[in-house]
Coordinates of C-alpha atoms in Angstrom, one line a residue:
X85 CA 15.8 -15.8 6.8
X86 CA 13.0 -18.5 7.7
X87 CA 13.5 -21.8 5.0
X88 CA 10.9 -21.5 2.7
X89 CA 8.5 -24.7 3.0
X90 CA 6.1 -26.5 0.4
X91 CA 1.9 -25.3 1.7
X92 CA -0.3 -27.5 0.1
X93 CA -2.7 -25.7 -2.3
X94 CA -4.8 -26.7 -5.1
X95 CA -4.5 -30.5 -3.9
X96 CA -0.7 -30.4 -4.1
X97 CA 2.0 -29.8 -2.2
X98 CA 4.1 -27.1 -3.7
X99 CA 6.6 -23.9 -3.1
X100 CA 4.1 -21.2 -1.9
X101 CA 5.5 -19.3 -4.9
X102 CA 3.0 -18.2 -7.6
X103 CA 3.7 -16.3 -11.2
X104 CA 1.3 -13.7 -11.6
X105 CA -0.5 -13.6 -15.3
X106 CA -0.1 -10.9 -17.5
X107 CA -2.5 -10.5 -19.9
X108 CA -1.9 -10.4 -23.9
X109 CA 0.6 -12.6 -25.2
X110 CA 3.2 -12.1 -22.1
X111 CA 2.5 -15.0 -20.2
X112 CA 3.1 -17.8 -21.9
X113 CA 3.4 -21.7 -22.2
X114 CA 7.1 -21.4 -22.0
X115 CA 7.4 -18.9 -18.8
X116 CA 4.6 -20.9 -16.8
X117 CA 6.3 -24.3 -17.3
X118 CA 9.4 -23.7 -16.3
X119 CA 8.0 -21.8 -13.0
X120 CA 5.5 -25.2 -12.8
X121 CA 9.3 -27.6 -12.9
X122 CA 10.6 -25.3 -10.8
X123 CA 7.9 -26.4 -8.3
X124 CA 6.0 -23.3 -7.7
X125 CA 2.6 -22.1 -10.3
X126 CA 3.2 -21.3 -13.1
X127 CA 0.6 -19.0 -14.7
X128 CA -0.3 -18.7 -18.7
X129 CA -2.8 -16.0 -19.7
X130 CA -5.7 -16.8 -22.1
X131 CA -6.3 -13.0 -23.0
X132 CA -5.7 -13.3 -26.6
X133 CA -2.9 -15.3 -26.4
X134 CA -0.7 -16.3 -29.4
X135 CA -1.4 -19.7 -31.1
X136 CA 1.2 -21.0 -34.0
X137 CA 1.5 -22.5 -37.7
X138 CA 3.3 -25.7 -38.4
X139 CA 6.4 -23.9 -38.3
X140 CA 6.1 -23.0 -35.1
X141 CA 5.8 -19.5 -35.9
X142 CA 3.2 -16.8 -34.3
X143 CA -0.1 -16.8 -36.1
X144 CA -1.0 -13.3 -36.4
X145 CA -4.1 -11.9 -35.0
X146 CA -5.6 -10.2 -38.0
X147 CA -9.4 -9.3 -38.2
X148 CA -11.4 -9.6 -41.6
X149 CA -15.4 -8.9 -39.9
X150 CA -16.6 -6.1 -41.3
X151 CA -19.0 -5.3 -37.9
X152 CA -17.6 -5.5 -34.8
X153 CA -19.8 -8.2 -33.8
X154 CA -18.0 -10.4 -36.7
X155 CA -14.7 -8.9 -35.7
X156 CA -15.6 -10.1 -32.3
X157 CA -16.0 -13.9 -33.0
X158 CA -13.2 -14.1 -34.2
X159 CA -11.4 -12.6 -31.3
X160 CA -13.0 -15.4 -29.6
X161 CA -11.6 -18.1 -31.5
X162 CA -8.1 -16.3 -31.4
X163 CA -8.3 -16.4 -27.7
X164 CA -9.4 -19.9 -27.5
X165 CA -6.9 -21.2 -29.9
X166 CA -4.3 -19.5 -28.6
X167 CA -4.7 -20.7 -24.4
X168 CA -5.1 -24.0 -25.5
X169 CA -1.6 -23.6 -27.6
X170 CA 0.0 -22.2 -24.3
X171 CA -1.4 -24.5 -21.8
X172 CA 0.2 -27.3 -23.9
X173 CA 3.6 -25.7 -24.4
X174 CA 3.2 -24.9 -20.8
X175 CA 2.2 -28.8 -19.9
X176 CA 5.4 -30.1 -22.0
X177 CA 7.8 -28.3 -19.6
X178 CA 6.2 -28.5 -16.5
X179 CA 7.0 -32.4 -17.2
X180 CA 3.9 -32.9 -13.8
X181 CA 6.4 -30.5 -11.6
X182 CA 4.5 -27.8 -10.0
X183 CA 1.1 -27.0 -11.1
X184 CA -0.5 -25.0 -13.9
X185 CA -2.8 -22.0 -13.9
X186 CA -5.0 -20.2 -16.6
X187 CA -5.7 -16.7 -16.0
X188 CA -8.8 -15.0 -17.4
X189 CA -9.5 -11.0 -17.6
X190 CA -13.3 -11.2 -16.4
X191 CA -13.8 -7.9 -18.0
X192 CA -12.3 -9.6 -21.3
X193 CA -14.9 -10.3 -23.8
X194 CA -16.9 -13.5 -23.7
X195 CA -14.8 -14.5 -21.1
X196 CA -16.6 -17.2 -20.4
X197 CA -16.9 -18.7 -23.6
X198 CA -13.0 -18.4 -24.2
X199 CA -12.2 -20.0 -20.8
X200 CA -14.7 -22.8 -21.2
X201 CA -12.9 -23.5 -25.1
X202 CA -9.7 -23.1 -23.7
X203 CA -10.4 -25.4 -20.8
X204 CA -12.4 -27.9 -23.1
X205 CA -9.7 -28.1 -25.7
X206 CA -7.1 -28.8 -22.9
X207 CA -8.6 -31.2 -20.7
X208 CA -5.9 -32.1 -18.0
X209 CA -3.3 -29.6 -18.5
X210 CA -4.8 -26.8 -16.5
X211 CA -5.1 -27.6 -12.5
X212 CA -6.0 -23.7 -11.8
X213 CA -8.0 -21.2 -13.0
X214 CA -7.3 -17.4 -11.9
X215 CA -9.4 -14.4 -12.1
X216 CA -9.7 -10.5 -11.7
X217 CA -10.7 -7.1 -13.0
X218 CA -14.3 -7.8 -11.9
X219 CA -16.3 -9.6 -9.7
X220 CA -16.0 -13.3 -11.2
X221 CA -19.5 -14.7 -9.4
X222 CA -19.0 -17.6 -12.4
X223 CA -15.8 -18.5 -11.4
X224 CA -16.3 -21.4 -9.0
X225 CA -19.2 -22.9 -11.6
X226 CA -16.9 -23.0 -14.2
X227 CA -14.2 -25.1 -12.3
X228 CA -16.6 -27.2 -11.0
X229 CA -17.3 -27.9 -14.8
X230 CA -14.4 -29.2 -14.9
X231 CA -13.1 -30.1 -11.7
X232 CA -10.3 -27.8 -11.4
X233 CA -9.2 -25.3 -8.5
X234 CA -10.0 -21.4 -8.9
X235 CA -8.5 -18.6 -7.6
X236 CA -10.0 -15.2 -7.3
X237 CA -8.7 -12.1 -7.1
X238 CA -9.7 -9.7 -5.5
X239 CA -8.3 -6.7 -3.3
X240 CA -10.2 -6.5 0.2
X241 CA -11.9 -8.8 2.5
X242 CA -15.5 -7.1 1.4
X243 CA -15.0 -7.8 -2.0
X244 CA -14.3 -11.7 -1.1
X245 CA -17.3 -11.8 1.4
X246 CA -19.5 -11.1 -1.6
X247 CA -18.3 -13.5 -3.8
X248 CA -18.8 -16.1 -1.6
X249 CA -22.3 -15.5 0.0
X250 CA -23.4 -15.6 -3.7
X251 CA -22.0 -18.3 -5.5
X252 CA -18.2 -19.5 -4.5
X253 CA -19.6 -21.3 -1.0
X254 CA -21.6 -23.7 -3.1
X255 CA -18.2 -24.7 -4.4
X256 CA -15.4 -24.2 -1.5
X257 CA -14.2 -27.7 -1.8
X258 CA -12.8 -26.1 -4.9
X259 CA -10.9 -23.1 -3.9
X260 CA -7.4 -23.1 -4.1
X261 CA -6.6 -19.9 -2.7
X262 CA -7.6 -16.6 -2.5
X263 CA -5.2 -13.9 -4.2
X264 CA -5.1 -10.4 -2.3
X265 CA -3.8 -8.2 -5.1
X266 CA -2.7 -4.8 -3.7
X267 CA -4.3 -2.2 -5.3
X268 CA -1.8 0.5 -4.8
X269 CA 1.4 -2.0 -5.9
X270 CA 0.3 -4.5 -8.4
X271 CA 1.1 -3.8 -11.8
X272 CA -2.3 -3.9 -14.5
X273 CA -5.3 -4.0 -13.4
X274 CA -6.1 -2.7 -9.8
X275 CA -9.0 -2.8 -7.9
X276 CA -9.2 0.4 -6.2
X277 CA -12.8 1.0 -4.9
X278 CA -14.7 4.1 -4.9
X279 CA -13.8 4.9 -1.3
X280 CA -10.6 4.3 -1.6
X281 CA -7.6 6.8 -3.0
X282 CA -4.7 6.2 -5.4
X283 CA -2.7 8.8 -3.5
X284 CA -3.1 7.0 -0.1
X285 CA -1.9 3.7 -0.1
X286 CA -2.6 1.1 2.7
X287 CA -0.4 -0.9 4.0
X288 CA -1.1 -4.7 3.1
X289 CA -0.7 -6.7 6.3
X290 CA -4.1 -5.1 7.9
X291 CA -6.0 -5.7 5.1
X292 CA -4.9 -9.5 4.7
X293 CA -5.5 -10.0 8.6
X294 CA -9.0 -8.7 7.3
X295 CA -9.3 -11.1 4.5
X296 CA -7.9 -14.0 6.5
X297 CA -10.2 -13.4 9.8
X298 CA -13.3 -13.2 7.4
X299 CA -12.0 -16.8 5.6
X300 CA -12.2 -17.9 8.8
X301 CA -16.3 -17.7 9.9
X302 CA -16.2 -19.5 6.7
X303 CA -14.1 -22.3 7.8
X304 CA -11.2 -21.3 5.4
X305 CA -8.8 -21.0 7.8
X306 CA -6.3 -23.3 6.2
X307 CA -7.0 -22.4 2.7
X308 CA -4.1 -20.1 1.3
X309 CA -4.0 -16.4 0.8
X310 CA -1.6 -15.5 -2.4
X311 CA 0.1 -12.0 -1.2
X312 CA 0.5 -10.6 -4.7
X313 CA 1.7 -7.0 -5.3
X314 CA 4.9 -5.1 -4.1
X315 CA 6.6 -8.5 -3.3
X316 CA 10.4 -8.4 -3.9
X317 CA 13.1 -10.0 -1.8
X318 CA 11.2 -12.6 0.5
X319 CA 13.4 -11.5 3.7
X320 CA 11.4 -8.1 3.7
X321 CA 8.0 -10.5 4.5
X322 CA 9.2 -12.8 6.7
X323 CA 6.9 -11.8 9.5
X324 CA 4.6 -13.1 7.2
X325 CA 6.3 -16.5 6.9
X326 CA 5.3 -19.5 9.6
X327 CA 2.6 -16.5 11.0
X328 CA -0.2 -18.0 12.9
X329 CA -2.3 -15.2 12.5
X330 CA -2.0 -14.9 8.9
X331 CA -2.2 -19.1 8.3
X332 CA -0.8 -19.8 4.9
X333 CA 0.6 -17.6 2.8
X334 CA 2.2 -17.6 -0.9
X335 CA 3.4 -14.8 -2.6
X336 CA 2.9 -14.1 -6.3
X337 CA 5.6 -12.6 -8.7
X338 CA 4.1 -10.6 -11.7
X339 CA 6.9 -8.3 -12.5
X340 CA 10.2 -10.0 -12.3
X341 CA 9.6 -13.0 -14.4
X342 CA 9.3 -10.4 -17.0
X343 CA 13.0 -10.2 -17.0
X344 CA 14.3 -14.0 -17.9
X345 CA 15.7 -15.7 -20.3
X346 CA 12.3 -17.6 -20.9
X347 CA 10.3 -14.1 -21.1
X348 CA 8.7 -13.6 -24.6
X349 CA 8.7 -9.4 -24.5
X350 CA 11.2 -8.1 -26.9
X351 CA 15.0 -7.4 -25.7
X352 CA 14.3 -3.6 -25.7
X353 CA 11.0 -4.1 -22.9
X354 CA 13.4 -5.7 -21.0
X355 CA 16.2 -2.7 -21.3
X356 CA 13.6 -0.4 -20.5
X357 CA 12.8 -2.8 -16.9
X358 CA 16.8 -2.4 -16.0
X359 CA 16.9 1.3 -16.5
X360 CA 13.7 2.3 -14.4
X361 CA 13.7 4.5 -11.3
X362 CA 11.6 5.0 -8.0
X363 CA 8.2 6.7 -9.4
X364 CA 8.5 5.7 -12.8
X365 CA 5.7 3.4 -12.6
X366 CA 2.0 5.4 -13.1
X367 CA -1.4 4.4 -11.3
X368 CA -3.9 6.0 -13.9
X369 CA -7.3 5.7 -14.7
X370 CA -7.1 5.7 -18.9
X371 CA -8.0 1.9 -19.5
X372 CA -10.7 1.3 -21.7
X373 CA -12.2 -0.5 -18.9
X374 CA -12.8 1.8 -16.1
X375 CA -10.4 0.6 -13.6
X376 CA -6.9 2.4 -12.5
X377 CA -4.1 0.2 -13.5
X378 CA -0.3 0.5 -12.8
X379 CA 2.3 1.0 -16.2
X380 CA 5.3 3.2 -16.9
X381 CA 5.0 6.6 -17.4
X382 CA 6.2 6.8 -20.9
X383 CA 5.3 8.5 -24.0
X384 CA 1.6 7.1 -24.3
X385 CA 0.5 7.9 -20.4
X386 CA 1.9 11.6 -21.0
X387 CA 0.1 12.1 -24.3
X388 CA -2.7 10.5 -22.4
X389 CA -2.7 12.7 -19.3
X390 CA -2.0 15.8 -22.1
X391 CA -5.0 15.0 -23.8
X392 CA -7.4 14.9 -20.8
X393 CA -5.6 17.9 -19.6
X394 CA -7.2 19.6 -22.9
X395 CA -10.1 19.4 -21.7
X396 CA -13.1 22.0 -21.1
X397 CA -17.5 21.8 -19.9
X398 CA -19.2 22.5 -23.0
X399 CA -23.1 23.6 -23.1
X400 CA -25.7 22.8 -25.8
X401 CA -27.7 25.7 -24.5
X402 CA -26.9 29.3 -22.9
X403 CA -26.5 28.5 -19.7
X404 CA -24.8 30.1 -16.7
X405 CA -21.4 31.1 -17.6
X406 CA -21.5 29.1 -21.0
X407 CA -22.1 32.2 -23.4
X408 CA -19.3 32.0 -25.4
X409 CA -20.3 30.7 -28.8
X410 CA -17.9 27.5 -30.1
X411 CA -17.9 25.6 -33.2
X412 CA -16.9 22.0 -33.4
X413 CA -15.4 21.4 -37.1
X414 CA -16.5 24.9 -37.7
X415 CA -20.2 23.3 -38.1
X416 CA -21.6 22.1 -34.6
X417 CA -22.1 25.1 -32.2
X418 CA -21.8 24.7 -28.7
X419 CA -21.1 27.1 -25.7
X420 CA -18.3 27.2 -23.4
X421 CA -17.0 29.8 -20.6
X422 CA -15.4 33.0 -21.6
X423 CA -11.6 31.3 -19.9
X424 CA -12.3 28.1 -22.1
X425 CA -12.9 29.7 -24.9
X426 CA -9.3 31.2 -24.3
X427 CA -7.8 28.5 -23.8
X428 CA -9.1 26.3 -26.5
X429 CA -8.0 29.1 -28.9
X430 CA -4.2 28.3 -27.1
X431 CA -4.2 24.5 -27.8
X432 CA -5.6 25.5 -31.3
X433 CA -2.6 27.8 -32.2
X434 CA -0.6 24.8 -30.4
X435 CA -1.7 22.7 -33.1
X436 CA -4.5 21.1 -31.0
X437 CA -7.2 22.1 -33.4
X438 CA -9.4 18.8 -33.4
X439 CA -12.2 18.9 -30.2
X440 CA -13.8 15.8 -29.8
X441 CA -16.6 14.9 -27.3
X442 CA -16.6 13.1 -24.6
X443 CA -19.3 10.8 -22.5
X444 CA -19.2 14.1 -19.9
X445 CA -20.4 17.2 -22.2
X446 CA -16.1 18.2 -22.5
X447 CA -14.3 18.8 -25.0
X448 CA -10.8 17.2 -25.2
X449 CA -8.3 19.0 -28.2
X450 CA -5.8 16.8 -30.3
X451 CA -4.2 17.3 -33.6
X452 CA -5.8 16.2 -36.4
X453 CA -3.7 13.0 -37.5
X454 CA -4.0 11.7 -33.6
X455 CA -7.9 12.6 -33.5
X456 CA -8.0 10.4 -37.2
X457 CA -6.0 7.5 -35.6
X458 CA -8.4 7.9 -32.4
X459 CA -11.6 7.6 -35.0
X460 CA -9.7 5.0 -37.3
X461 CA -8.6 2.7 -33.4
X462 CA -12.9 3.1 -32.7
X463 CA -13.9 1.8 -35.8
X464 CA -11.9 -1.4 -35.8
X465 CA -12.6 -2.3 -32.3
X466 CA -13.3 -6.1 -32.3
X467 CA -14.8 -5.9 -29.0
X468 CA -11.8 -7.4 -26.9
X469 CA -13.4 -6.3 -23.5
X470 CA -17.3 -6.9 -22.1
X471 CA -17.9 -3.2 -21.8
X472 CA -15.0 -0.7 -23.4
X473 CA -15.5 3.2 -22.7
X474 CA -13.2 4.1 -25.9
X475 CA -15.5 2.5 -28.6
X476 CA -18.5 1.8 -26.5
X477 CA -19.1 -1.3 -27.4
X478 CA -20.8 -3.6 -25.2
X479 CA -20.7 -7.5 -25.5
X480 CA -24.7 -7.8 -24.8
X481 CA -27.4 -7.9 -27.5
X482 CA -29.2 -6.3 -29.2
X483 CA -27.5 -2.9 -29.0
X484 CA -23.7 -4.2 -28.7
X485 CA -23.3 -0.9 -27.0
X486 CA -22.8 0.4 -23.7
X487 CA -25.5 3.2 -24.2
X488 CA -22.7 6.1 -24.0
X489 CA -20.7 8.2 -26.7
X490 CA -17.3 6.9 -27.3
X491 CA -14.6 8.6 -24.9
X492 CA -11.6 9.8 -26.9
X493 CA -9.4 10.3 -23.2
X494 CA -9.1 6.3 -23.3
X495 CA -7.2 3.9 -26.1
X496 CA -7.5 0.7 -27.8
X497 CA -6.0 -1.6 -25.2
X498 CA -6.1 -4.6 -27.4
X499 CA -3.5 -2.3 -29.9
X500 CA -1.3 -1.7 -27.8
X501 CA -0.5 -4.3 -26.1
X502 CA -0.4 -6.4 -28.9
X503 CA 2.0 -3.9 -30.3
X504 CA 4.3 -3.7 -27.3
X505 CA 4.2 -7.6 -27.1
X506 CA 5.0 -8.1 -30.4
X507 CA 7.7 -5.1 -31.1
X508 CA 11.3 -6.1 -32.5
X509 CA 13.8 -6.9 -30.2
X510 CA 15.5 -3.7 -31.2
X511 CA 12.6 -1.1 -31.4
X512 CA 13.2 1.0 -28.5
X513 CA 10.1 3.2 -29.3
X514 CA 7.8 0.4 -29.0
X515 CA 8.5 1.3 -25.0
X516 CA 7.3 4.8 -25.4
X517 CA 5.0 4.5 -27.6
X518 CA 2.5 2.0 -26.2
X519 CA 1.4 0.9 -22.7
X520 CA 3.7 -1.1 -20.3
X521 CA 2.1 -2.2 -17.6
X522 CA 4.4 -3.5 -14.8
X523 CA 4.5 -3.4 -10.7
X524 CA 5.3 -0.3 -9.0
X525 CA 8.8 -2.3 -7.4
X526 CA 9.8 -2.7 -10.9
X527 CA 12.7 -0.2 -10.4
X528 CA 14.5 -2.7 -8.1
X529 CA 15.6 -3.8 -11.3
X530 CA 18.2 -1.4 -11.3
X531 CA 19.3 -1.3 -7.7
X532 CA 19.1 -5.5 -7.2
X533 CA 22.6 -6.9 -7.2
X534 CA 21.1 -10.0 -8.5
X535 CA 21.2 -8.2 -11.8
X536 CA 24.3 -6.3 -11.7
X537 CA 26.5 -6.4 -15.1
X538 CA 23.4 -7.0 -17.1
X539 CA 22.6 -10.7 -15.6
X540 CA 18.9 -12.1 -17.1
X541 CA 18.7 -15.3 -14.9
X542 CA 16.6 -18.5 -16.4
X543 CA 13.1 -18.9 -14.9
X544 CA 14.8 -21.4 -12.6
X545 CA 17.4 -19.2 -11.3
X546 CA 15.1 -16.5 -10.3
X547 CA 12.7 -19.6 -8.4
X548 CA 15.8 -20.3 -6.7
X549 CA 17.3 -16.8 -6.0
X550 CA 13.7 -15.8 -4.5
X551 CA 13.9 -19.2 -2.1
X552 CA 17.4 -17.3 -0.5
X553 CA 14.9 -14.2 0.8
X554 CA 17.2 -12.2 -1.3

């Protein structure tokens, strides 16, 4: 195995070894710090993460706006408050080891606004700002604000080339790094494009020579690609190590510093890590924001998949094959086809006997306490992303809507993560019933001796076990 060496990145010389953010309240001060002393990047996350009282407890995120727009500022402040409580946990521990990211959801709402607070209220502590799920053009004006690196991330060598003819070559003094997230093994968010398929992944190395050979006409050549996604034991990449064609590379761990001792997820998220198997982890297109993402196929992605499964055309007018008179809540007639009619008097009998509309003219059946809890999630959104498909709100005035109908085959991501973050250390339905995002290498968990006999290394030990290549 090749020795690991320091690449200088962000103005510092440092382990090419980068913690990936993960979004609410999972990647915190504590985590980040001790990856920044270790010497690598250590990574908070700003999407509403958790701020404290006096007694150091977590303040929790409650919401009193009676509109979503008031329910919405104060998801703002939250957010604010809370990355500017991380980044100084995180600055503590780091004791000027390392160096310190933020990480911002660009599809999170006002995202913008909460980085600028967060970086305002934390002047110094942050030497890196990261961003994805989106096209961040903003990004680079935003560090320049405040004369910090950024990192984009993005997942193909197009995608860069348009963020930098627009706005990041202005500011290229500036960029840290470039992060090529693999849209096929990253855990989250992924950034699939239309022309690409979930079911046919592409190997990684072809499409970083892409990225890297493009950095290059713009004189990037020595600025650092972050390989994130599908990275395990460094031995299985050393090709990529000391590779002339690739220039400097780091690699980006989002999934395995889920399971240390510094991790904030509750003892039973990290059971549920240790006991996964090849295939367990799901790349589905149910977020709220309209990208696939990568989670364990539990409880909630089946009842998910179910309820799109239950799912037929609908017509307000004869037409075609729709002749089949249907009433939704006995009141609203529609028309379906003669084999849909069938089989939405199946689910019925089932116990499916709620049909709610969708954005596409279907139908999608549920019972009727889940299709309550599905109206009752709507209602209280407090408009966590810019644009969200399951209560279509929309984060720009006047309308605060996206212009469509609500779509009932999506879920209150804000919910459930906050619910799976925040679970009991004992309440192993937590894991089942909400989403769990992770990496698709996640089951390596089980199969890595460095975990054998139930072993959760510190932060540190896993820095230095990943430095061995195994």
């Amino acid at each position: 195995m090749k020795t690991i060496n320091a690449i200088r990145m962000g103005g510092a010389e440092l382990l090419p070894l980068v913690e990936g953010g993960k979004g609410v309240s999972v990647s915190t001060g504590v985590c980040s710090g001790h990856w920044a002393a270790a010497g690598g990047a250590g990574t908070i996350s700003v999407v509403n993460a958790d701020s404290y009282d006096d007694q150091g407890r977590i303040i929790p995120q409650l919401y009193t706006g009676r509109t979503r727009r008031e329910r919405h500022e104060e998801m703002v402040n939250f957010a604010i408050a809370g990355g500017i409580s991380q980044a100084q946990q995180a600055h503590e521990l780091a004791g000027g080891r390392g160096r310190l990211h933020a990480n911002i959801l660009w599809e999170m709402g006002a995202a913008e606004r909460v980085i600028t607070g967060v970086l305002e209220g934390a002047r110094g502590l942050i030497q890196g700002l990261t961003c994805g799920a989106g096209m961040p053009y903003r990004l680079s004006d935003i560090a320049a604000r405040f004369g910090v690196h950024y990192y984009p991330i993005v997942s193909s060598a197009r995608a860069f080339s348009a963020l930098w003819k627009r706005a990041y070559s202005k500011t290229a003094e500036l960029l840290g790094g470039v992060v090529y997230e693999d849209p096929w093994l990253a855990g989250g968010h992924n950034g699939l494009s239309n022309s690409e398929s979930p079911d046919k992944p592409e190997p990684p190395l072809g499409r970083v020579l892409e990225l890297r050979r493009l950095m290059r006409t713009f004189g990037l050549g020595d600025t650092p690609i972050i390989m994130a996604g599908g990275v395990w034991w460094l031995e299985e990449w050393e090709d990529w190590i000391d590779n002339p064609d690739l220039g400097p590379i780091a690699f980006q761990f989002g999934t395995r510093p889920l399971l240390t001792r510094e991790s904030p997820i509750p003892e039973a998220w990290k059971q549920r890590l240790t006991r996964l198997q090849e295939g367990d982890i799901y790349l589905n297109k149910f977020s709220p924001t309209g990208f696939y993402s990568s989670a364990v196929s539990n409880e909630f992605l089946r009842d998910l998949k179910g309820r799109s499964e239950r799912q037929v055309a609908f017509s307000t007018e004869l037409v075609g094959d729709h002749v089949a008179p249907y009433y939704i809540g006995g009141r609203r007639l529609v028309f379906l086809t003669g084999p849909d009619l069938e089989r939405a008097g199946a689910w019925e009998r089932e116990g499916y006997t709620e049909a709610l509309r969708t954005p596409d003219s279907t139908l999608v059946f549920e019972t009727r306490a889940e299709a309550a809890q599905i109206t009752a999630d709507q209602i209280a959104c407090m408009g966590c992303l810019s644009e969200c498909r399951f209560s279509s709100w929309s984060q720009k005035a006047p309308s605060y809507s996206n212009g469509h109908k609500a779509d009932p085959r999506s879920f209150c991501i804000q919910k459930t993560l906050q619910s799976i973050s925040h679970a009991a250390d004992d309440d192993i339905e937590a894991t089942e019933r909400n989403l769990m995002f992770s990496g698709h290498n996640a089951y390596r968990f089980a199969t890595d001796p460095f975990y054998s006999n139930g072993f959760v290394p510190s932060v540190k030990q896993l820095v230095e076990r990943i430095l061995t290549g195994r």
